[in-house]
Amino acid sequence: MTDTVISSKTKDVIIGFEQPFVVIGERINPTGRKLLAAEMKAGDLSRVEADTRAQVAAGAHILDVNAGIPLADEPAILAQCIRLVQSITDVPLCIDSSILAALEAGLEAYEGKALLNSVTGEEERLEAVLPLVKKYGCAVIAISNDDSGISQDINVRFDVAKKIVERAQDYGIPVSDVVVDPLVMPIGAINTAGRQVMELVRRLRNELKVNTTCGASNLSFGLPNRNGLNTAFISMAIASGMTSAITNPLHTEIMQSVRGANVVMGHDAECAGWIANYRDPDAQGSDGRGRRTNRRRRSGSG
Amino acid sequence: MTDTVISSKTKDVIIGFEQPFVVIGERINPTGRKLLAAEMKAGDLSRVEADTRAQVAAGAHILDVNAGIPLADEPAILAQCIRLVQSITDVPLCIDSSILAALEAGLEAYEGKALLNSVTGEEERLEAVLPLVKKYGCAVIAISNDDSGISQDINVRFDVAKKIVERAQDYGIPVSDVVVDPLVMPIGAINTAGRQVMELVRRLRNELKVNTTCGASNLSFGLPNRNGLNTAFISMAIASGMTSAITNPLHTEIMQSVRGANVVMGHDAECAGWIANYRDPDAQGSDGRGRRTNRRRRSGSG
């Protein structure tokens, strides 16, 4: 039983084996969104604000914030976005960049205990990111690829995850602050991609005792009706023990699948979240998580 | 690896660990359908005909046929329905009754190797139904309750299933012809109902090596948005190893969830079924099962 606590100034969210599944909203990310990228680069963050409100209203528990725009001052923009988002919502954030300086600027700007996205098993990345995780007392997403790339052998992917967890421990970072992404491959190209994830999640949970996350929509890359396939996949990943995912909370099918999976897993006490959301089909209710985390409020734990 | 072959005169459907999930259409059942019950009793089977065509078009692989109408000649009506349905479709059938004489009349009328619904662990039922299964060479659904009722202890439910499988073997019925229903309880009343099923399915598969089925919609009894919850549950049951379910194929969400789960499990080669169904959102395509079973056609194996 492992709980990973992610916090804003006033709110905790727990990623854990016996907790409702945590949805990390993926929308604040200019990758593949030309208009958003141009606006962010020009200092117009109105769409970031709208994406924040919409994702929180849709039920996201954590918001991923990425400012990866080519030829822009990513550290400054990321810090600015984080301050803006934290002024709008008390939902905790996931600070997302491939650039070390941006990760650090984000952590510097953030109030609370963030989830850092991400470290890999690559030596250079390990030795650059883990000291930051230790310094800021945040949690980190560990992606199970290394200098040799992404292995199709799940034993290798498991071993990479193990290496990252062990290296984190060398830095004094507890296992509970490492959330492993076993890597979801496109199933149109790799027929075993779904089983790989389900098997890896089980092993990561049973053997390494870590929480897990993934970019859920990678699975459906190149296929029609991606949303329909992602919807089936996310509940199956939850059945296998996955405890969070980076996905689009604005897709109502995805959120319904997550809420349904919480019921099936016995993580929605008396089905209160389900009933609140679907008693009146027009209502946008709570999912039962709010009440719990509110009871555990604490201030600035990062 | 266990394959349960169910056949009509000209078509096999395989319920199996490495097969696409088998959807057993539940609609031809007068329970709770007053109009259908009245029509069937009066000899009007037009709605049975319509339900047959609609379920097959929606992608059902097997059709359940039940004629349980109070104060009617159930054996005669069931036999009549089976002959009618078999004249319309080559999809194999599941013969469903709580009355022994109706089961036998149904088996007598049926051409092929049917799935019989059902036997339980109750002594009287075991000793009455299993000889029929042996005599007609059909397969049978084994429901894991016995004379003491339905246990909330999954070890007891497992032991009941084991007893039925062993008793079937005493009658010369192979393990592959027993499809166990672990019993799905309403999760609104029993918070662990989902986990019970997932855990039981894993054990039934790994230890007893049997295929499994369930009445998937029982889970959501009494809750709002039943369809949404059933949709999440069915893909999670498939992730846990369930190989068939009795459900409503006319719910497009349910069928999408099943097809998505087949992709995730690696049971839809090159995603051909998924692509056929969803490339054009208006198309009602095949799910890739048809082609496979057609290659294995055989005649009257019951």
Coordinates of C-alpha atoms in Angstrom, one line a residue:
Chain A
M1 CA 0.0 0.0 0.0
T2 CA 1.7 3.1 -1.3
D3 CA 0.3 6.7 -1.1
T4 CA 1.9 9.5 -3.2
V5 CA 0.7 12.8 -1.9
I6 CA 0.7 15.7 -4.4
S7 CA -0.3 19.2 -3.0
S8 CA -1.1 22.7 -3.8
K9 CA -1.0 25.3 -1.0
T10 CA -4.3 24.1 0.4
K11 CA -5.2 20.8 -1.1
D12 CA -3.8 17.3 -1.1
V13 CA -4.4 14.7 -3.8
I14 CA -3.4 11.1 -3.0
I15 CA -2.3 8.7 -5.7
G16 CA -2.6 5.3 -4.0
F17 CA -3.5 1.6 -4.3
E18 CA -6.7 2.0 -2.3
Q19 CA -7.6 5.5 -3.5
P20 CA -9.9 6.6 -6.4
F21 CA -8.0 6.9 -9.6
V22 CA -6.2 10.2 -10.2
V23 CA -6.8 12.0 -13.5
I24 CA -4.0 14.3 -14.5
G25 CA -5.5 16.8 -17.1
E26 CA -3.3 16.9 -20.2
R27 CA -4.7 20.0 -21.9
I28 CA -2.3 22.7 -20.9
N29 CA 0.3 21.7 -23.4
P30 CA 1.2 23.5 -26.6
T31 CA 2.5 20.4 -28.3
G32 CA 0.3 19.9 -31.4
R33 CA -1.8 23.0 -30.5
K34 CA -0.4 25.7 -32.8
L35 CA -2.8 28.4 -31.7
L36 CA -2.1 27.8 -28.0
A37 CA 1.7 27.8 -28.7
A38 CA 1.5 31.1 -30.6
E39 CA -0.6 32.7 -27.9
M40 CA 1.6 31.5 -25.0
K41 CA 4.7 32.7 -26.8
A42 CA 3.1 36.1 -27.3
G43 CA 2.2 36.2 -23.5
D44 CA -1.5 35.6 -24.0
L45 CA -2.4 33.0 -21.4
S46 CA -6.2 33.3 -21.7
R47 CA -6.5 29.8 -23.2
V48 CA -4.4 28.4 -20.3
E49 CA -6.9 30.0 -18.0
A50 CA -9.8 28.5 -19.9
D51 CA -8.2 25.1 -20.0
T52 CA -7.6 25.2 -16.3
R53 CA -11.3 26.0 -15.5
A54 CA -12.7 23.5 -17.9
Q55 CA -10.5 20.6 -16.8
V56 CA -11.2 21.3 -13.1
A57 CA -14.9 21.5 -13.8
A58 CA -14.7 18.2 -15.7
G59 CA -13.2 16.5 -12.7
A60 CA -9.4 16.5 -13.2
H61 CA -7.6 15.9 -9.9
I62 CA -4.1 17.3 -11.0
L63 CA -3.3 19.5 -14.0
D64 CA -0.2 18.9 -16.1
V65 CA 1.4 22.2 -17.2
N66 CA 3.7 22.2 -20.2
A67 CA 5.2 25.2 -22.1
G68 CA 7.3 23.4 -24.6
I69 CA 7.3 26.0 -27.5
P70 CA 10.2 26.0 -29.9
L71 CA 12.4 29.1 -29.8
A72 CA 10.6 30.5 -26.8
D73 CA 11.8 31.2 -23.2
E74 CA 10.3 28.0 -21.9
P75 CA 11.5 28.4 -18.2
A76 CA 9.9 31.9 -18.0
I77 CA 6.6 30.9 -19.7
L78 CA 6.3 27.7 -17.6
A79 CA 6.8 29.6 -14.4
Q80 CA 4.3 32.2 -15.5
C81 CA 1.7 29.6 -16.4
I82 CA 2.2 27.8 -13.0
R83 CA 1.6 31.0 -11.1
L84 CA -1.5 31.8 -13.2
V85 CA -3.0 28.3 -12.8
Q86 CA -2.3 28.4 -9.1
S87 CA -4.1 31.7 -8.8
I88 CA -7.2 30.1 -10.4
T89 CA -7.5 26.7 -8.8
D90 CA -6.3 24.8 -5.7
V91 CA -5.9 21.6 -7.8
P92 CA -2.2 20.5 -7.5
L93 CA 0.0 20.6 -10.6
C94 CA 2.3 18.3 -12.6
I95 CA 5.3 20.3 -13.9
D96 CA 6.1 19.0 -17.4
S97 CA 9.2 19.7 -19.5
S98 CA 12.0 18.1 -21.2
I99 CA 14.3 21.0 -20.3
L100 CA 16.0 21.0 -17.0
A101 CA 16.0 24.8 -16.6
A102 CA 12.2 24.8 -17.2
L103 CA 11.6 22.1 -14.6
E104 CA 13.6 24.1 -12.0
A105 CA 11.8 27.4 -12.9
G106 CA 8.5 25.6 -12.5
L107 CA 9.4 24.1 -9.2
E108 CA 10.7 27.5 -8.0
A109 CA 7.4 29.2 -9.0
Y110 CA 5.2 26.4 -7.6
E111 CA 3.6 26.6 -4.1
G112 CA 3.1 23.1 -2.7
K113 CA 4.4 19.6 -3.4
A114 CA 4.4 19.2 -7.2
L115 CA 4.6 16.1 -9.4
L116 CA 7.6 16.5 -11.7
N117 CA 7.2 15.2 -15.3
S118 CA 9.7 13.5 -15.8
V119 CA 12.8 11.5 -15.2
T120 CA 13.9 8.6 -17.4
G121 CA 16.5 5.8 -16.9
E122 CA 19.0 7.8 -19.0
E123 CA 22.1 8.4 -17.0
E124 CA 22.3 12.1 -17.8
R125 CA 18.7 12.7 -17.0
L126 CA 18.8 10.7 -13.8
E127 CA 21.7 12.7 -12.5
A128 CA 20.2 16.0 -13.5
V129 CA 16.5 15.5 -12.4
L130 CA 16.8 13.5 -9.2
P131 CA 18.8 16.3 -7.3
L132 CA 15.9 18.7 -8.2
V133 CA 13.3 16.2 -6.9
K134 CA 15.3 16.0 -3.6
K135 CA 15.9 19.7 -3.4
Y136 CA 12.3 20.7 -3.8
G137 CA 10.8 17.7 -2.0
C138 CA 8.4 16.9 -4.9
A139 CA 7.3 13.6 -6.5
V140 CA 8.4 12.5 -9.9
I141 CA 7.2 10.5 -12.9
A142 CA 9.7 7.9 -13.9
I143 CA 9.5 6.8 -17.5
S144 CA 10.8 3.3 -18.1
N145 CA 13.2 3.9 -21.0
D146 CA 16.9 4.5 -20.8
D147 CA 19.9 5.2 -23.0
S148 CA 19.2 2.2 -25.1
G149 CA 15.7 3.5 -25.9
I150 CA 12.3 1.8 -25.2
S151 CA 12.6 -1.9 -25.0
Q152 CA 9.8 -4.2 -26.2
D153 CA 10.8 -6.7 -23.5
I154 CA 8.8 -5.8 -20.5
N155 CA 11.4 -7.3 -18.2
V156 CA 13.8 -4.7 -19.5
R157 CA 11.2 -1.9 -18.9
F158 CA 10.7 -3.3 -15.4
D159 CA 14.4 -3.3 -14.7
V160 CA 14.7 0.3 -15.9
A161 CA 11.9 1.3 -13.5
K162 CA 13.7 -0.5 -10.7
K163 CA 16.9 1.3 -11.5
I164 CA 15.2 4.7 -11.3
V165 CA 13.5 3.8 -8.0
E166 CA 16.8 2.6 -6.5
R167 CA 18.7 5.7 -7.8
A168 CA 16.0 7.9 -6.3
Q169 CA 16.5 6.1 -3.0
D170 CA 20.2 6.8 -3.2
Y171 CA 19.2 10.5 -3.3
G172 CA 17.0 10.1 -0.3
I173 CA 13.8 10.2 -2.3
P174 CA 11.2 7.7 -1.0
V175 CA 9.6 5.0 -3.2
S176 CA 6.2 6.7 -2.6
D177 CA 7.5 9.8 -4.4
V178 CA 8.3 7.9 -7.6
V179 CA 5.3 7.3 -9.9
V180 CA 6.3 4.9 -12.7
D181 CA 5.1 5.3 -16.3
P182 CA 5.5 1.8 -17.9
L183 CA 5.1 3.4 -21.4
V184 CA 2.1 2.8 -23.5
M185 CA 2.9 1.9 -27.1
P186 CA 0.6 2.3 -30.1
I187 CA -1.4 -1.0 -30.3
G188 CA -1.9 -0.5 -34.0
A189 CA 1.8 -1.2 -34.4
I190 CA 2.5 -3.5 -31.4
N191 CA -0.4 -6.0 -30.8
T192 CA 0.8 -6.8 -27.3
A193 CA 1.0 -3.1 -26.2
G194 CA -2.1 -3.4 -23.9
R195 CA -1.0 -6.6 -22.3
Q196 CA 2.5 -5.2 -21.8
V197 CA 1.1 -2.3 -19.8
M198 CA -1.3 -4.5 -17.7
E199 CA 1.5 -7.0 -16.9
L200 CA 4.0 -4.2 -16.0
V201 CA 1.5 -2.4 -13.8
R202 CA 0.9 -5.5 -11.8
R203 CA 4.6 -6.2 -11.4
L204 CA 5.4 -2.5 -10.6
R205 CA 2.7 -2.6 -7.9
N206 CA 3.5 -6.0 -6.4
E207 CA 7.3 -6.0 -6.6
L208 CA 8.4 -2.4 -6.6
K209 CA 5.3 -1.1 -4.6
V210 CA 5.1 2.0 -6.7
N211 CA 2.2 4.0 -8.0
T212 CA 1.8 4.2 -11.8
T213 CA 0.7 6.6 -14.5
C214 CA 0.7 6.7 -18.3
G215 CA -0.2 8.7 -21.3
A216 CA -3.3 6.7 -21.9
S217 CA -4.1 8.0 -25.4
N218 CA -0.8 6.8 -26.8
L219 CA -2.4 3.3 -27.1
S220 CA -4.9 4.4 -29.8
F221 CA -2.4 6.3 -32.0
G222 CA -3.3 5.9 -35.7
L223 CA -6.6 4.1 -35.1
P224 CA -10.1 5.4 -35.7
N225 CA -12.4 6.2 -32.7
R226 CA -9.5 6.8 -30.5
N227 CA -11.7 8.0 -27.7
G228 CA -13.6 4.7 -27.6
L229 CA -10.5 2.7 -27.5
N230 CA -8.9 4.9 -24.8
T231 CA -12.1 4.5 -22.7
A232 CA -11.9 0.7 -22.7
F233 CA -8.1 0.8 -22.0
I234 CA -8.2 3.2 -19.1
S235 CA -10.7 1.0 -17.1
M236 CA -8.7 -2.1 -17.9
A237 CA -5.5 -0.4 -16.7
I238 CA -7.3 0.5 -13.5
A239 CA -8.4 -3.1 -13.2
S240 CA -4.7 -4.1 -13.5
G241 CA -3.8 -1.7 -10.7
M242 CA -2.8 1.5 -12.4
T243 CA -3.4 4.4 -10.0
S244 CA -3.3 7.6 -12.3
A245 CA -3.1 8.7 -15.9
I246 CA -2.4 11.7 -17.9
T247 CA -5.4 12.1 -20.1
N248 CA -8.1 14.5 -21.4
P249 CA -10.8 15.0 -18.7
L250 CA -12.9 16.9 -21.2
H251 CA -13.9 13.6 -22.9
T252 CA -16.9 12.6 -20.9
E253 CA -16.6 9.0 -21.9
I254 CA -13.1 8.8 -20.3
M255 CA -14.3 10.4 -17.1
Q256 CA -17.3 8.0 -17.0
S257 CA -15.0 5.1 -17.5
V258 CA -12.7 6.3 -14.7
R259 CA -15.7 6.8 -12.3
G260 CA -17.1 3.5 -13.3
A261 CA -13.8 1.8 -12.6
N262 CA -13.6 3.4 -9.2
V263 CA -17.0 1.9 -8.4
V264 CA -15.9 -1.5 -9.7
M265 CA -12.7 -1.4 -7.7
G266 CA -14.6 -0.5 -4.5
H267 CA -13.0 2.9 -4.4
D268 CA -16.2 4.9 -4.4
A269 CA -17.8 4.3 -1.0
E270 CA -21.5 3.6 -1.3
C271 CA -21.2 4.6 -4.9
A272 CA -21.6 8.2 -3.7
G273 CA -19.4 9.7 -6.4
W274 CA -21.2 7.8 -9.2
I275 CA -24.7 8.7 -7.9
A276 CA -23.7 12.4 -7.5
N277 CA -22.5 12.5 -11.1
Y278 CA -25.2 10.5 -12.8
R279 CA -28.4 10.8 -10.7
D280 CA -29.3 13.8 -12.8
P281 CA -27.7 13.3 -16.3
D282 CA -27.3 17.1 -16.7
A283 CA -25.5 17.6 -13.4
Q284 CA -21.7 17.9 -13.1
G285 CA -21.2 16.7 -9.6
S286 CA -18.3 15.7 -7.4
D287 CA -16.7 12.3 -7.6
G288 CA -16.4 11.9 -3.9
R289 CA -12.7 12.6 -3.9
G290 CA -13.1 16.3 -3.0
R291 CA -14.6 15.6 0.4
R292 CA -11.9 13.2 1.4
T293 CA -9.0 15.3 0.4
N294 CA -10.5 18.4 1.9
R295 CA -10.6 16.6 5.3
R296 CA -6.8 16.2 4.9
R297 CA -6.0 19.8 4.0
R298 CA -2.6 20.9 4.9
S299 CA -0.6 23.9 3.9
G300 CA 2.5 24.2 1.7
S301 CA 4.1 20.8 2.1
G302 CA 6.7 21.2 -0.6
Chain B
M1 CA -5.8 -22.6 -22.6
T2 CA -9.4 -23.8 -22.8
D3 CA -11.7 -23.5 -25.8
T4 CA -15.4 -24.1 -25.4
V5 CA -17.0 -24.6 -28.8
I6 CA -20.6 -23.7 -29.2
S7 CA -22.2 -24.5 -32.6
S8 CA -25.2 -24.1 -34.8
K9 CA -25.6 -26.4 -37.8
T10 CA -23.1 -24.4 -39.8
K11 CA -21.2 -22.1 -37.5
D12 CA -18.8 -22.5 -34.5
V13 CA -18.2 -19.9 -31.9
I14 CA -15.3 -20.4 -29.6
I15 CA -15.2 -19.1 -26.0
G16 CA -11.6 -19.2 -25.1
F17 CA -8.7 -17.7 -23.2
E18 CA -7.0 -16.5 -26.4
Q19 CA -10.2 -15.7 -28.4
P20 CA -12.1 -12.5 -28.8
F21 CA -14.7 -12.0 -26.1
V22 CA -18.0 -13.7 -26.7
V23 CA -21.2 -11.6 -26.3
I24 CA -24.3 -13.7 -25.6
G25 CA -27.3 -11.6 -26.5
E26 CA -29.8 -11.4 -23.6
R27 CA -32.9 -9.9 -25.3
I28 CA -35.0 -13.0 -26.1
N29 CA -36.3 -13.3 -22.6
P30 CA -39.8 -12.4 -21.5
T31 CA -38.7 -11.7 -17.9
G32 CA -39.6 -8.1 -17.1
R33 CA -40.9 -7.6 -20.7
K34 CA -44.7 -7.8 -20.3
L35 CA -45.5 -7.2 -24.0
L36 CA -43.1 -9.9 -25.2
A37 CA -44.4 -12.3 -22.6
A38 CA -48.0 -11.8 -23.7
E39 CA -47.2 -12.1 -27.3
M40 CA -45.1 -15.3 -26.8
K41 CA -47.9 -16.9 -24.8
A42 CA -50.4 -16.0 -27.6
G43 CA -48.1 -17.6 -30.2
D44 CA -46.9 -14.4 -31.7
L45 CA -43.1 -14.6 -32.1
S46 CA -42.6 -11.6 -34.3
R47 CA -40.7 -9.8 -31.6
V48 CA -38.5 -12.8 -31.1
E49 CA -37.7 -12.6 -34.8
A50 CA -37.0 -8.9 -34.6
D51 CA -34.8 -9.3 -31.5
T52 CA -32.9 -12.1 -33.3
R53 CA -32.1 -9.9 -36.3
A54 CA -31.3 -6.8 -34.3
Q55 CA -28.9 -8.6 -31.9
V56 CA -27.1 -10.4 -34.7
A57 CA -26.7 -7.2 -36.6
A58 CA -25.3 -5.5 -33.5
G59 CA -22.6 -8.2 -33.2
A60 CA -23.9 -10.8 -30.8
H61 CA -22.0 -14.0 -31.1
I62 CA -24.5 -16.3 -29.4
L63 CA -28.2 -15.6 -28.5
D64 CA -29.7 -16.6 -25.2
V65 CA -33.3 -17.9 -25.7
N66 CA -35.6 -17.9 -22.7
A67 CA -39.4 -18.5 -22.7
G68 CA -40.1 -18.3 -18.9
I69 CA -43.7 -17.1 -18.9
P70 CA -45.9 -17.9 -15.9
L71 CA -48.7 -20.3 -16.6
A72 CA -47.6 -21.0 -20.1
D73 CA -46.4 -24.2 -21.8
E74 CA -42.7 -23.2 -21.5
P75 CA -41.2 -26.3 -23.0
A76 CA -43.3 -26.0 -26.2
I77 CA -42.8 -22.2 -26.5
L78 CA -39.0 -22.6 -25.9
A79 CA -38.7 -25.3 -28.6
Q80 CA -40.8 -23.2 -31.0
C81 CA -38.6 -20.1 -30.4
I82 CA -35.4 -22.1 -30.9
R83 CA -36.6 -23.5 -34.2
L84 CA -37.7 -20.0 -35.3
V85 CA -34.4 -18.4 -34.3
Q86 CA -32.4 -21.1 -36.0
S87 CA -34.4 -20.6 -39.2
I88 CA -33.3 -16.9 -39.2
T89 CA -29.7 -17.0 -38.1
D90 CA -26.7 -19.3 -38.0
V91 CA -25.6 -17.8 -34.7
P92 CA -25.4 -20.6 -32.1
L93 CA -27.8 -20.5 -29.1
C94 CA -27.9 -20.6 -25.4
I95 CA -30.9 -22.5 -24.1
D96 CA -32.1 -20.8 -21.0
S97 CA -34.7 -22.1 -18.5
S98 CA -35.1 -22.9 -14.8
I99 CA -37.4 -25.7 -15.8
L100 CA -35.9 -29.1 -16.6
A101 CA -38.5 -30.1 -19.1
A102 CA -38.0 -26.8 -21.0
L103 CA -34.2 -27.4 -21.2
E104 CA -34.8 -30.8 -22.6
A105 CA -37.4 -29.6 -25.1
G106 CA -35.0 -26.9 -26.2
L107 CA -32.1 -29.3 -26.6
E108 CA -34.4 -31.7 -28.6
A109 CA -35.3 -28.9 -30.9
Y110 CA -31.8 -27.4 -31.3
E111 CA -29.6 -28.3 -34.2
G112 CA -25.9 -28.1 -33.2
K113 CA -24.0 -28.0 -29.9
A114 CA -25.9 -25.6 -27.6
L115 CA -24.8 -23.8 -24.5
L116 CA -27.3 -24.8 -21.7
N117 CA -28.2 -22.1 -19.1
S118 CA -27.8 -23.4 -16.4
V119 CA -26.8 -25.8 -13.7
T120 CA -26.0 -24.7 -10.1
G121 CA -24.2 -26.5 -7.3
E122 CA -27.6 -27.5 -5.8
E123 CA -27.7 -31.3 -5.5
E124 CA -31.0 -31.7 -7.2
R125 CA -30.2 -29.4 -10.1
L126 CA -26.7 -31.1 -10.6
E127 CA -28.3 -34.6 -10.8
A128 CA -31.0 -33.4 -13.1
V129 CA -29.1 -31.1 -15.5
L130 CA -25.7 -32.9 -16.0
P131 CA -27.2 -36.0 -17.4
L132 CA -28.9 -33.8 -20.0
V133 CA -25.6 -32.1 -20.8
K134 CA -24.0 -35.5 -21.3
K135 CA -26.9 -36.9 -23.3
Y136 CA -27.0 -34.0 -25.8
G137 CA -23.3 -33.3 -25.8
C138 CA -23.8 -29.6 -25.1
A139 CA -21.9 -27.2 -23.0
V140 CA -23.3 -25.8 -19.8
I141 CA -23.2 -22.6 -17.7
A142 CA -22.4 -23.4 -14.1
I143 CA -23.6 -20.9 -11.6
S144 CA -21.6 -20.8 -8.4
N145 CA -24.4 -21.0 -5.8
D146 CA -25.6 -24.1 -4.0
D147 CA -28.2 -25.4 -1.5
S148 CA -26.9 -22.8 1.0
G149 CA -27.5 -19.9 -1.4
I150 CA -25.0 -17.4 -2.7
S151 CA -22.0 -17.0 -0.5
Q152 CA -20.3 -13.6 0.0
D153 CA -17.1 -15.5 0.6
I154 CA -15.4 -15.9 -2.7
N155 CA -13.6 -19.1 -1.5
V156 CA -17.0 -20.7 -1.1
R157 CA -18.1 -19.6 -4.5
F158 CA -14.9 -21.0 -6.0
D159 CA -15.4 -24.3 -4.2
V160 CA -19.0 -24.5 -5.5
A161 CA -17.7 -24.0 -9.1
K162 CA -15.0 -26.7 -8.4
K163 CA -17.7 -29.1 -7.2
I164 CA -19.8 -28.6 -10.3
V165 CA -16.7 -29.0 -12.6
E166 CA -15.8 -32.2 -10.8
R167 CA -19.3 -33.6 -10.8
A168 CA -19.5 -32.8 -14.6
Q169 CA -16.3 -34.8 -15.0
D170 CA -17.9 -37.8 -13.2
Y171 CA -20.6 -37.7 -15.9
G172 CA -17.9 -37.6 -18.6
I173 CA -18.4 -33.9 -19.4
P174 CA -15.0 -32.2 -20.2
V175 CA -13.9 -29.2 -18.2
S176 CA -14.0 -27.3 -21.5
D177 CA -17.8 -27.7 -21.7
V178 CA -18.4 -26.1 -18.3
V179 CA -18.5 -22.3 -18.4
V180 CA -18.6 -20.9 -14.9
D181 CA -20.7 -17.9 -13.9
P182 CA -19.0 -16.5 -10.7
L183 CA -22.1 -14.5 -9.9
V184 CA -22.1 -10.7 -10.2
M185 CA -23.8 -9.0 -7.2
P186 CA -25.2 -5.5 -7.1
I187 CA -22.3 -3.2 -6.2
G188 CA -24.7 -0.6 -4.8
A189 CA -25.4 -3.1 -2.0
I190 CA -22.0 -5.0 -1.9
N191 CA -19.0 -2.6 -2.3
T192 CA -16.6 -5.5 -3.1
A193 CA -18.8 -7.0 -5.8
G194 CA -16.5 -5.9 -8.6
R195 CA -13.4 -7.2 -7.0
Q196 CA -15.1 -10.4 -6.1
V197 CA -15.7 -11.1 -9.8
M198 CA -12.3 -10.1 -10.9
E199 CA -10.6 -12.2 -8.3
L200 CA -12.8 -15.2 -8.9
V201 CA -12.4 -15.0 -12.7
R202 CA -8.6 -15.1 -12.3
R203 CA -8.8 -18.1 -10.0
L204 CA -11.3 -19.9 -12.1
R205 CA -9.0 -19.5 -15.1
N206 CA -5.7 -20.2 -13.5
E207 CA -6.7 -23.0 -11.1
L208 CA -9.8 -24.6 -12.7
K209 CA -8.9 -23.8 -16.3
V210 CA -12.5 -23.0 -17.2
N211 CA -14.1 -20.3 -19.3
T212 CA -16.3 -17.8 -17.6
T213 CA -19.5 -15.8 -18.2
C214 CA -21.7 -13.5 -16.2
G215 CA -24.9 -11.5 -16.3
A216 CA -22.9 -8.3 -16.6
S217 CA -25.7 -5.9 -15.9
N218 CA -26.4 -7.3 -12.4
L219 CA -23.6 -5.2 -11.1
S220 CA -25.3 -1.9 -11.7
F221 CA -28.7 -2.8 -10.2
G222 CA -30.3 0.1 -8.5
L223 CA -27.8 2.7 -9.6
P224 CA -28.2 5.5 -12.2
N225 CA -26.5 5.4 -15.6
R226 CA -26.4 1.6 -15.5
N227 CA -25.2 1.4 -19.0
G228 CA -22.1 3.6 -18.2
L229 CA -21.2 1.4 -15.2
N230 CA -21.8 -1.8 -17.1
T231 CA -19.5 -0.5 -19.9
A232 CA -16.6 0.1 -17.5
F233 CA -17.2 -3.3 -15.8
I234 CA -17.3 -5.4 -18.9
S235 CA -13.8 -4.3 -20.1
M236 CA -12.4 -4.7 -16.5
A237 CA -13.9 -8.2 -16.4
I238 CA -12.2 -9.0 -19.7
A239 CA -8.9 -7.6 -18.4
S240 CA -9.3 -10.0 -15.5
G241 CA -9.7 -12.9 -17.9
M242 CA -13.5 -13.3 -18.3
T243 CA -14.2 -14.9 -21.7
S244 CA -18.0 -14.3 -22.3
A245 CA -21.0 -12.4 -20.9
I246 CA -24.7 -12.4 -21.2
T247 CA -25.5 -8.8 -22.0
N248 CA -27.4 -6.5 -24.3
P249 CA -25.6 -6.1 -27.6
L250 CA -28.0 -3.3 -28.6
H251 CA -26.2 -0.9 -26.3
T252 CA -23.5 0.5 -28.6
E253 CA -21.4 1.5 -25.6
I254 CA -21.2 -2.1 -24.4
M255 CA -20.2 -3.4 -27.8
Q256 CA -17.6 -0.6 -28.2
S257 CA -16.2 -1.6 -24.8
V258 CA -16.0 -5.3 -25.7
R259 CA -14.3 -4.5 -29.1
G260 CA -11.9 -2.1 -27.4
A261 CA -11.1 -4.7 -24.8
N262 CA -10.4 -7.2 -27.6
V263 CA -7.9 -4.8 -29.0
V264 CA -6.2 -4.2 -25.7
M265 CA -6.0 -7.9 -25.0
G266 CA -4.3 -8.5 -28.3
H267 CA -7.3 -10.5 -29.5
D268 CA -8.1 -8.4 -32.5
A269 CA -5.3 -9.1 -35.0
E270 CA -4.0 -5.9 -36.6
C271 CA -7.0 -4.2 -35.0
A272 CA -8.9 -5.3 -38.1
G273 CA -12.2 -5.7 -36.2
W274 CA -11.9 -2.3 -34.6
I275 CA -11.0 -0.6 -37.8
A276 CA -13.8 -2.3 -39.7
N277 CA -16.3 -1.1 -37.1
Y278 CA -15.1 2.4 -36.5
R279 CA -13.3 3.6 -39.7
D280 CA -16.7 4.9 -40.9
P281 CA -18.7 5.8 -37.8
D282 CA -22.0 5.0 -39.6
A283 CA -20.9 1.5 -40.7
Q284 CA -22.0 -1.6 -38.8
G285 CA -19.0 -3.8 -39.6
S286 CA -17.8 -7.2 -38.6
D287 CA -15.6 -7.6 -35.5
G288 CA -13.1 -10.0 -37.1
R289 CA -14.7 -13.0 -35.4
G290 CA -16.9 -13.9 -38.3
R291 CA -14.0 -14.6 -40.6
R292 CA -12.2 -16.8 -38.2
T293 CA -15.1 -18.9 -37.2
N294 CA -16.2 -19.3 -40.8
R295 CA -12.8 -20.9 -41.6
R296 CA -13.6 -23.4 -38.9
R297 CA -17.1 -24.3 -40.1
R298 CA -18.3 -27.7 -39.3
S299 CA -21.7 -29.3 -39.4
G300 CA -24.0 -30.5 -36.6
S301 CA -21.6 -31.4 -33.9
G302 CA -24.2 -31.8 -31.1

